[in-house]
Structures are given as structure tokens and as C-alpha cells.
Tab-separated table of C-alpha atoms in Angstrom:
chain	number	residue	atom	x	y	z
B	3	MET	CA	-53.132	-89.229	67.063
B	4	ILE	CA	-51.684	-86.361	65.178
B	5	LEU	CA	-49.770	-84.624	67.907
B	6	ILE	CA	-47.271	-87.174	68.180
B	7	PRO	CA	-45.614	-87.304	64.932
B	8	LEU	CA	-45.223	-83.324	65.511
B	9	LEU	CA	-44.033	-83.589	68.595
B	10	LEU	CA	-41.391	-85.861	67.481
B	11	ALA	CA	-40.819	-84.056	64.297
B	12	ALA	CA	-39.708	-80.871	66.745
B	13	ALA	CA	-37.853	-83.033	69.120
B	14	PRO	CA	-34.101	-81.728	68.722
B	15	GLN	CA	-32.037	-84.593	67.001
B	16	THR	CA	-28.603	-84.701	69.550
B	17	THR	CA	-25.350	-87.006	68.532
B	18	PRO	CA	-22.959	-88.198	70.512
B	19	PRO	CA	-19.339	-85.905	71.338
B	20	PRO	CA	-16.822	-87.144	69.790
B	21	ALA	CA	-14.674	-89.470	71.497
B	22	PRO	CA	-11.768	-87.279	73.252
B	23	PRO	CA	-8.170	-88.005	71.321
B	24	LYS	CA	-6.244	-90.947	72.774
B	25	VAL	CA	-2.840	-89.679	74.610
B	26	ASP	CA	-0.108	-91.408	73.415
B	27	CYS	CA	1.982	-92.535	76.681
B	28	SER	CA	5.138	-93.450	75.100
B	29	ASP	CA	6.543	-89.877	75.319
B	30	ALA	CA	9.291	-88.855	77.882
B	31	ASP	CA	6.595	-86.221	79.843
B	32	HIS	CA	3.959	-89.127	80.413
B	33	ARG	CA	6.833	-91.699	81.540
B	34	ALA	CA	9.238	-89.793	83.724
B	35	PHE	CA	7.620	-90.829	86.523
B	36	ASP	CA	7.781	-94.522	85.375
B	37	PHE	CA	11.106	-95.392	87.530
B	38	TRP	CA	9.073	-95.448	90.546
B	39	ILE	CA	6.451	-98.234	89.370
B	40	GLY	CA	6.547	-101.613	91.453
B	41	ASP	CA	5.908	-103.920	93.943
B	42	TRP	CA	8.413	-102.185	96.913
B	43	ASP	CA	9.851	-102.479	100.725
B	44	VAL	CA	10.129	-99.140	102.290
B	45	SER	CA	13.148	-98.137	104.557
B	46	ALA	CA	13.829	-95.293	106.466
B	47	THR	CA	17.236	-94.555	104.681
B	48	GLY	CA	20.068	-95.646	105.841
B	49	SER	CA	18.058	-98.427	108.149
B	50	PRO	CA	17.817	-102.122	107.488
B	51	GLY	CA	15.045	-102.511	108.795
B	52	VAL	CA	11.307	-102.481	106.840
B	53	ILE	CA	9.001	-100.080	107.931
B	54	ALA	CA	6.465	-100.195	104.767
B	55	HIS	CA	5.367	-101.718	101.955
B	56	SER	CA	4.434	-99.351	98.599
B	57	ARG	CA	2.502	-100.742	95.475
B	58	ILE	CA	3.022	-98.413	92.155
B	59	GLU	CA	0.821	-98.590	89.477
B	60	LYS	CA	0.120	-97.701	86.238
B	61	ILE	CA	-3.802	-96.797	85.972
B	62	VAL	CA	-6.071	-94.897	83.542
B	63	GLY	CA	-4.390	-94.211	80.671
B	64	CYS	CA	-1.057	-92.165	81.687
B	65	ALA	CA	-1.675	-91.808	85.516
B	66	ILE	CA	0.274	-93.673	88.474
B	67	SER	CA	-1.164	-94.837	91.576
B	68	GLU	CA	0.175	-95.745	94.815
B	69	THR	CA	-0.714	-97.335	97.597
B	70	TYR	CA	1.429	-96.962	100.496
B	71	ASP	CA	0.879	-98.964	103.890
B	72	GLN	CA	3.297	-98.646	107.040
B	73	THR	CA	3.606	-100.459	109.993
B	74	ILE	CA	5.788	-99.015	111.379
B	75	GLY	CA	6.375	-95.452	112.954
B	76	PRO	CA	8.996	-93.089	114.362
B	77	GLY	CA	11.344	-94.597	116.905
B	78	GLY	CA	10.410	-98.849	115.857
B	79	LYS	CA	6.636	-98.287	117.237
B	80	PRO	CA	3.523	-99.704	115.830
B	81	THR	CA	1.770	-97.306	113.550
B	82	ASP	CA	-1.195	-98.241	111.124
B	83	TYR	CA	-0.967	-95.733	107.893
B	84	HIS	CA	-1.997	-95.798	104.976
B	85	GLY	CA	-1.565	-93.293	102.114
B	86	ARG	CA	-3.133	-93.329	98.825
B	87	SER	CA	-2.276	-90.838	95.708
B	88	ILE	CA	-2.590	-90.301	92.080
B	89	SER	CA	-0.397	-88.962	89.853
B	90	SER	CA	-0.488	-87.824	86.218
B	91	TYR	CA	1.055	-85.282	83.445
B	92	VAL	CA	-1.056	-82.859	82.429
B	93	PRO	CA	-0.003	-82.025	79.117
B	94	ALA	CA	-1.571	-78.422	79.407
B	95	ASP	CA	0.491	-77.194	82.612
B	96	LYS	CA	3.129	-79.130	81.204
B	97	GLY	CA	4.120	-80.807	84.458
B	98	TRP	CA	2.816	-82.697	86.840
B	99	ARG	CA	0.050	-83.353	89.728
B	100	GLN	CA	-0.546	-85.796	92.565
B	101	PHE	CA	-3.305	-86.364	94.694
B	102	TYR	CA	-3.040	-87.415	98.457
B	103	THR	CA	-4.766	-88.717	100.873
B	104	ASP	CA	-4.450	-90.557	103.723
B	105	ASN	CA	-6.122	-91.981	106.327
B	106	GLY	CA	-6.328	-89.277	109.254
B	107	GLY	CA	-7.898	-87.302	106.910
B	108	ALA	CA	-5.230	-85.306	105.456
B	109	ALA	CA	-5.151	-84.649	101.489
B	110	SER	CA	-3.216	-82.144	99.793
B	111	THR	CA	-2.233	-81.050	95.818
B	112	LEU	CA	1.143	-81.473	94.715
B	113	THR	CA	2.516	-79.998	91.861
B	114	GLY	CA	5.929	-79.848	89.850
B	115	GLY	CA	7.955	-82.239	87.335
B	116	VAL	CA	11.833	-83.475	86.891
B	117	ALA	CA	14.348	-81.718	88.018
B	118	GLY	CA	18.141	-83.125	88.476
B	119	GLY	CA	16.976	-86.158	87.413
B	120	ALA	CA	14.571	-86.515	90.225
B	121	MET	CA	10.693	-85.621	90.163
B	122	VAL	CA	10.196	-83.216	92.099
B	123	LEU	CA	6.479	-82.154	93.710
B	124	THR	CA	5.443	-79.003	95.893
B	125	SER	CA	1.911	-78.049	97.813
B	126	ARG	CA	1.163	-75.193	99.870
B	127	LEU	CA	-0.704	-75.071	103.282
B	128	GLY	CA	-1.043	-71.922	105.011
B	129	PRO	CA	2.773	-70.563	106.004
B	130	VAL	CA	3.804	-74.241	105.075
B	131	THR	CA	5.428	-75.493	101.922
B	132	ASN	CA	5.796	-79.087	101.505
B	133	ARG	CA	8.359	-80.864	98.905
B	134	MET	CA	8.343	-84.376	97.849
B	135	THR	CA	11.269	-84.908	95.616
B	136	VAL	CA	11.363	-88.621	94.381
B	137	LYS	CA	14.588	-90.146	92.912
B	138	PRO	CA	15.829	-93.276	91.539
B	139	ASN	CA	18.983	-94.739	92.820
B	140	THR	CA	21.892	-96.310	90.449
B	141	ASP	CA	21.174	-99.663	92.125
B	142	GLY	CA	17.391	-99.545	91.659
B	143	SER	CA	16.265	-98.350	94.568
B	144	VAL	CA	14.663	-95.744	94.777
B	145	ASN	CA	14.770	-92.069	97.185
B	146	GLN	CA	11.678	-90.619	98.166
B	147	ARG	CA	12.528	-87.138	100.541
B	148	GLY	CA	9.995	-84.901	102.089
B	149	ASP	CA	11.014	-81.836	103.397
B	150	PHE	CA	9.111	-78.633	104.734
B	151	SER	CA	9.927	-74.651	104.652
B	152	THR	CA	7.903	-72.008	106.215
B	153	ASP	CA	9.688	-69.229	104.228
B	154	ASP	CA	8.435	-69.304	101.008
B	155	GLY	CA	11.003	-71.688	100.191
B	156	LYS	CA	14.175	-70.163	101.067
B	157	THR	CA	15.539	-72.966	103.650
B	158	TRP	CA	14.143	-76.479	104.059
B	159	LYS	CA	13.719	-78.833	106.908
B	160	PRO	CA	13.459	-82.454	106.737
B	161	ALA	CA	10.662	-84.252	106.678
B	162	TYR	CA	10.762	-88.151	106.062
B	163	ASP	CA	13.760	-90.108	104.051
B	164	PHE	CA	13.044	-93.630	103.144
B	165	THR	CA	14.066	-95.832	100.365
B	166	TYR	CA	12.395	-97.889	98.147
B	167	ARG	CA	13.496	-101.036	97.102
B	168	LYS	CA	12.347	-103.837	95.426
B	169	ARG	CA	9.983	-106.717	96.533
B	170	ALA	CA	11.028	-110.058	96.432
B	171	ALA	CA	9.256	-112.398	94.012
B	172	THR	CA	7.029	-114.419	96.881
């Protein structure tokens, strides 16, 4: 019986770590991607046909999540493509970071920030640099364009060009 009080007295006293400070999501840096939040019909730019649906929403703190579901591929052929991303402003980097993955097993981390009124994020995989540019249009739609470079960004070639339009209320 004497051992129990001695063991308890010898146990270290721990206190829980302090809660992390709350992040103020109202500043311009954390809100720079808010123009993309919404439910969208996605079309190839210049084409009226809807090829995909995308839902972009605020999640945990200041982060933004996209759920992208495409049913029509190049040439109007049926496809079953699904992608998900989480994007967040990273104060320590003074920039944005996005993690993207799709149902084909591809995954990438893009980094960047606002340039020329658009969100510009890039990633590199081997000799290829990918660039995604997401820009609000004056009519309320959003343009998302993908380009790639094989010469360290000296020249760019188009990969895709989409227009996001707010979905009609159902």
C-alpha cells in the first residue's frame, strides 16, 4: 500500500498544450480565392455545352475545397473523371498551396498566389511544370486555364481552358 502513493507522487504532472491561435480569415490574403466559391457548371471556354460540375466551398478554417466531376471529355466523348482539391493560404510561405488528386491516381501539390488579378498556382513533375490560372470574369463567371512547360517556364503550351458559370438554383 505504501508503494501506490509513492508511484503517484512520482508521476509527472502534465498540462494540455495551449490551443492554437484562431486564424482571422477576413484579411485579403486568406480571402484571395473566395471568388471561386460556389456551385458551378463547367464548359470548355467558347462552348455552351456543360462538361462538368464543380462545387467549391469553405472548409476547416480558411481552406477551400473543390469537388470536380466531369462526364464529357475531349471531342464530346463520355468520360468519368473526378478530382478533389484542398487549397489554403499559408502565412509562413506568404502564398497559397493546393493539394489535388483524381480518380486516375494522379496527385500534385501546387503553390503560388495572386498575380494580375488571378490565382496562379504551379507544380513541377520531372521536366514538366504545370500552371493553373483561375481568374474571375466581369460577368461573374470564372476562367480556369491550365498550361504546361518543358523548358522551365520559358514557353507555355495550353492543356485546358474552362469557364465556370454559377449553377441555376434547382
